[in-house]
Coordinates of C-alpha atoms in Angstrom, one line a residue:
Chain I
N24 CA 113.4 120.6 111.8
F25 CA 115.5 117.5 113.4
M26 CA 117.8 114.8 112.4
L27 CA 117.7 111.4 113.5
T28 CA 121.3 109.5 113.7
Q29 CA 121.8 105.9 113.5
P30 CA 125.1 103.9 113.2
H31 CA 125.8 103.1 109.5
S32 CA 126.4 99.4 110.3
V33 CA 126.5 96.9 112.9
S34 CA 127.3 93.8 113.1
E35 CA 127.2 90.3 115.7
S36 CA 127.1 86.3 116.1
P37 CA 123.9 84.5 115.8
G38 CA 122.6 84.0 119.1
K39 CA 124.1 87.2 120.4
T40 CA 122.3 90.5 120.6
V41 CA 122.7 93.8 119.2
T42 CA 121.4 97.1 120.0
I43 CA 120.9 99.8 117.5
S44 CA 120.4 103.3 118.7
C45 CA 118.9 106.9 117.1
T46 CA 119.7 109.8 118.3
R47 CA 117.2 112.8 117.9
S48 CA 119.3 116.3 117.5
S49 CA 117.0 118.8 118.4
G50 CA 113.7 118.5 120.5
S51 CA 112.8 115.6 123.0
I52 CA 113.2 111.9 121.7
A53 CA 110.0 111.6 124.3
S54 CA 107.7 114.2 123.0
N55 CA 107.3 111.8 119.7
Y56 CA 106.5 108.2 119.3
V57 CA 109.5 106.4 117.5
Q58 CA 109.0 103.7 115.0
W59 CA 111.8 101.1 113.3
Y60 CA 111.2 99.3 110.2
Q61 CA 113.0 96.7 109.0
Q62 CA 114.4 96.6 105.1
R63 CA 115.2 93.4 103.1
P64 CA 116.9 94.1 99.7
G65 CA 114.2 94.7 96.9
S66 CA 111.7 94.9 99.3
A67 CA 109.5 97.8 101.3
P68 CA 110.1 98.2 104.5
T69 CA 108.4 96.7 107.0
T70 CA 107.4 97.7 111.0
V71 CA 109.2 95.9 113.7
I72 CA 108.5 98.7 116.2
Y73 CA 105.9 101.2 116.8
E74 CA 105.4 103.9 119.3
D75 CA 108.6 103.4 121.2
N76 CA 108.1 99.9 122.4
Q77 CA 105.0 98.1 120.8
R78 CA 105.4 95.1 118.8
P79 CA 103.1 94.2 115.7
S80 CA 101.6 91.4 115.3
G81 CA 103.9 88.1 113.8
V82 CA 107.0 90.3 114.9
P83 CA 109.3 87.8 117.4
D84 CA 109.2 88.8 121.1
R85 CA 113.1 89.1 120.2
F86 CA 112.7 92.5 119.0
S87 CA 112.3 95.3 121.5
G88 CA 112.0 99.4 121.4
S89 CA 112.9 101.5 124.3
I90 CA 114.0 105.5 124.6
D91 CA 116.3 107.1 127.0
S92 CA 115.5 110.9 127.3
S93 CA 119.2 111.3 129.1
S94 CA 121.0 110.5 125.7
N95 CA 118.0 112.0 124.3
S96 CA 117.8 108.7 122.1
A97 CA 115.6 105.3 120.6
S98 CA 116.7 101.9 120.3
L99 CA 116.4 98.7 118.9
T100 CA 117.5 95.9 120.7
I101 CA 117.5 92.1 119.0
S102 CA 118.1 89.2 121.2
G103 CA 119.0 85.5 120.2
L104 CA 120.3 86.7 116.5
K105 CA 119.4 84.9 113.5
T106 CA 120.5 85.1 110.2
E107 CA 117.2 86.0 108.8
D108 CA 117.7 89.6 110.9
E109 CA 120.2 90.4 108.1
A110 CA 118.9 93.6 106.6
D111 CA 118.4 97.6 107.0
Y112 CA 117.1 99.1 109.6
Y113 CA 115.5 102.6 109.6
C114 CA 114.1 104.9 113.0
Q115 CA 111.6 107.2 112.1
S116 CA 109.9 110.0 113.8
Y117 CA 108.0 113.2 113.8
D118 CA 106.6 116.5 115.1
S119 CA 104.1 118.6 114.0
S120 CA 105.3 119.8 110.8
N121 CA 107.7 116.8 109.5
V122 CA 108.6 112.9 109.2
V123 CA 111.5 112.4 109.2
F124 CA 113.7 108.7 109.2
G125 CA 117.2 108.1 110.3
G126 CA 119.7 106.9 108.0
G127 CA 119.4 103.9 108.4
T128 CA 121.5 101.3 109.7
K129 CA 123.1 98.0 107.9
L130 CA 123.1 94.7 110.4
T131 CA 125.1 92.2 109.2
V132 CA 124.3 88.8 111.3
L133 CA 128.1 86.7 110.8
Chain K
Q8 CA 94.0 93.1 103.3
V9 CA 95.1 96.9 102.5
Q10 CA 97.3 97.0 99.1
L11 CA 98.8 100.3 97.9
Q12 CA 100.2 99.8 94.1
E13 CA 102.5 102.6 92.7
S14 CA 102.0 103.2 88.7
G15 CA 103.8 105.7 86.5
P16 CA 106.6 106.4 83.8
G17 CA 110.2 104.7 85.2
L18 CA 112.2 107.3 83.2
V19 CA 111.7 110.8 83.2
K20 CA 113.9 113.8 81.3
P21 CA 115.7 116.5 83.4
S22 CA 113.7 119.5 84.3
E23 CA 110.4 117.9 83.7
T24 CA 107.7 117.0 86.2
L25 CA 107.4 113.3 87.8
S26 CA 104.2 111.9 88.1
L27 CA 103.2 109.0 90.0
T28 CA 99.5 107.4 91.2
C29 CA 98.8 104.8 94.0
T30 CA 96.3 103.0 94.1
V31 CA 94.6 101.6 97.4
S32 CA 92.6 98.4 97.4
G33 CA 91.1 96.3 100.2
G34 CA 90.2 99.0 102.5
S35 CA 88.9 102.8 103.0
I36 CA 90.7 105.9 101.9
S37 CA 89.1 107.9 104.6
I38 CA 90.8 108.6 108.3
Y39 CA 94.5 107.7 107.0
Y40 CA 97.2 109.9 106.2
W41 CA 98.3 108.7 102.4
S42 CA 102.1 109.5 102.0
W43 CA 104.8 109.4 99.5
I44 CA 108.4 108.4 100.9
R45 CA 111.2 107.7 98.2
Q46 CA 114.8 106.0 98.4
P47 CA 117.7 106.7 96.0
P48 CA 119.9 103.7 94.9
G49 CA 121.9 102.5 97.9
K50 CA 120.6 104.9 100.4
G51 CA 118.5 105.7 103.0
L52 CA 114.5 106.8 103.1
E53 CA 112.8 110.1 102.7
W54 CA 109.6 111.2 103.5
I55 CA 108.1 113.4 100.5
G56 CA 104.7 114.3 101.9
Y57 CA 101.4 113.4 102.9
I58 CA 97.1 114.3 102.0
Y59 CA 94.8 113.3 104.5
H60 CA 91.7 112.3 103.9
S61 CA 89.9 115.3 104.4
G62 CA 92.3 117.2 101.6
S63 CA 95.2 119.2 103.4
T64 CA 98.6 118.1 102.5
N65 CA 102.0 118.3 104.4
Y66 CA 105.2 118.6 102.6
N67 CA 108.8 117.7 103.5
P68 CA 110.6 121.5 103.7
S69 CA 112.9 120.3 101.6
L70 CA 110.8 119.3 98.3
K71 CA 108.3 121.6 99.4
S72 CA 108.6 124.5 96.8
R73 CA 108.3 121.3 93.9
V74 CA 106.2 118.8 95.2
T75 CA 102.3 118.0 94.6
I76 CA 100.4 115.2 96.1
S77 CA 96.3 115.0 95.6
L78 CA 93.4 112.5 96.3
D79 CA 91.3 111.2 94.0
K80 CA 88.9 109.6 96.8
S81 CA 86.3 108.3 93.4
K82 CA 89.0 106.2 92.5
K83 CA 90.7 105.5 95.9
Q84 CA 94.0 106.7 94.5
F85 CA 96.5 109.8 95.2
S86 CA 99.2 111.1 93.3
L87 CA 102.3 112.2 93.6
K88 CA 103.7 115.3 91.1
L89 CA 107.4 116.7 91.5
S90 CA 108.7 119.4 89.4
S91 CA 111.5 120.5 87.9
V92 CA 113.8 116.8 88.5
T93 CA 117.2 116.6 88.3
A94 CA 119.0 113.0 88.7
A95 CA 119.4 113.6 91.9
D96 CA 115.3 112.7 92.3
T97 CA 116.1 109.4 90.6
A98 CA 115.1 107.0 93.7
V99 CA 112.3 103.9 94.0
Y100 CA 109.5 105.7 95.5
Y101 CA 106.8 104.2 98.0
C102 CA 103.3 104.9 98.4
A103 CA 102.6 104.1 102.1
R104 CA 99.8 104.7 104.3
A105 CA 99.8 106.6 107.5
G106 CA 97.7 105.8 110.6
S107 CA 98.1 107.0 114.4
Y108 CA 101.5 109.0 115.2
N109 CA 102.7 108.6 111.9
L110 CA 103.2 105.0 111.5
F111 CA 103.5 103.8 108.2
D112 CA 102.0 100.6 108.1
Y113 CA 101.1 99.7 104.5
W114 CA 103.6 100.1 101.9
G115 CA 103.2 99.8 98.2
Q116 CA 106.0 97.1 96.4
G117 CA 108.2 100.9 95.4
T118 CA 108.6 101.5 92.0
L119 CA 111.7 103.2 90.2
V120 CA 112.3 106.2 88.6
T121 CA 115.1 107.0 86.7
V122 CA 115.9 111.0 86.2
S123 CA 118.3 111.2 82.3
S124 CA 117.6 112.3 79.2

């Protein structure tokens, strides 16, 4: 089984850009798609990025995703930060027999 | 619009079996993977397992010995049973639909289950 490791928290000012990393412990990050979910307090998660870098309809283009095979990690980048982006963000991937979530990153926009 | 709704007891005694049901509305229960995910208070998400519309299942290895997920197509429901629960199983339990590449695209609102005597 593999793990996905995220920073516990990140903070940035409104209007700036922040990047959240998600590192896969074993197996190639490129072998299976990575999804990213946003979760606000008291609510279920919602998808902000799927299949590494695809945005669902309704998600602003300020959100983007990428993978880097050299570091075996995925990244979620949010540009032009808004206070409404303050939330927990989770990466998620899978292999042939398991689905794994990262531990989550609390984004503070201050 | 697909909607999922969890139902079941909010309090379960230690060593007993946790049972939850998820009712699907607004869409077909075929084709997709129907999943359970949980989140302990203040902690992250943990995938419990899923059942395919064919009835085949896949469970988190860390929970596999205690988990059973079943499907009732006629009622458009799927269910979770988690046996021998302890306080560590206290969590918000979500049901969710997984489509291509294990993307969880629809979620229930979640239900808090507390394990306590």
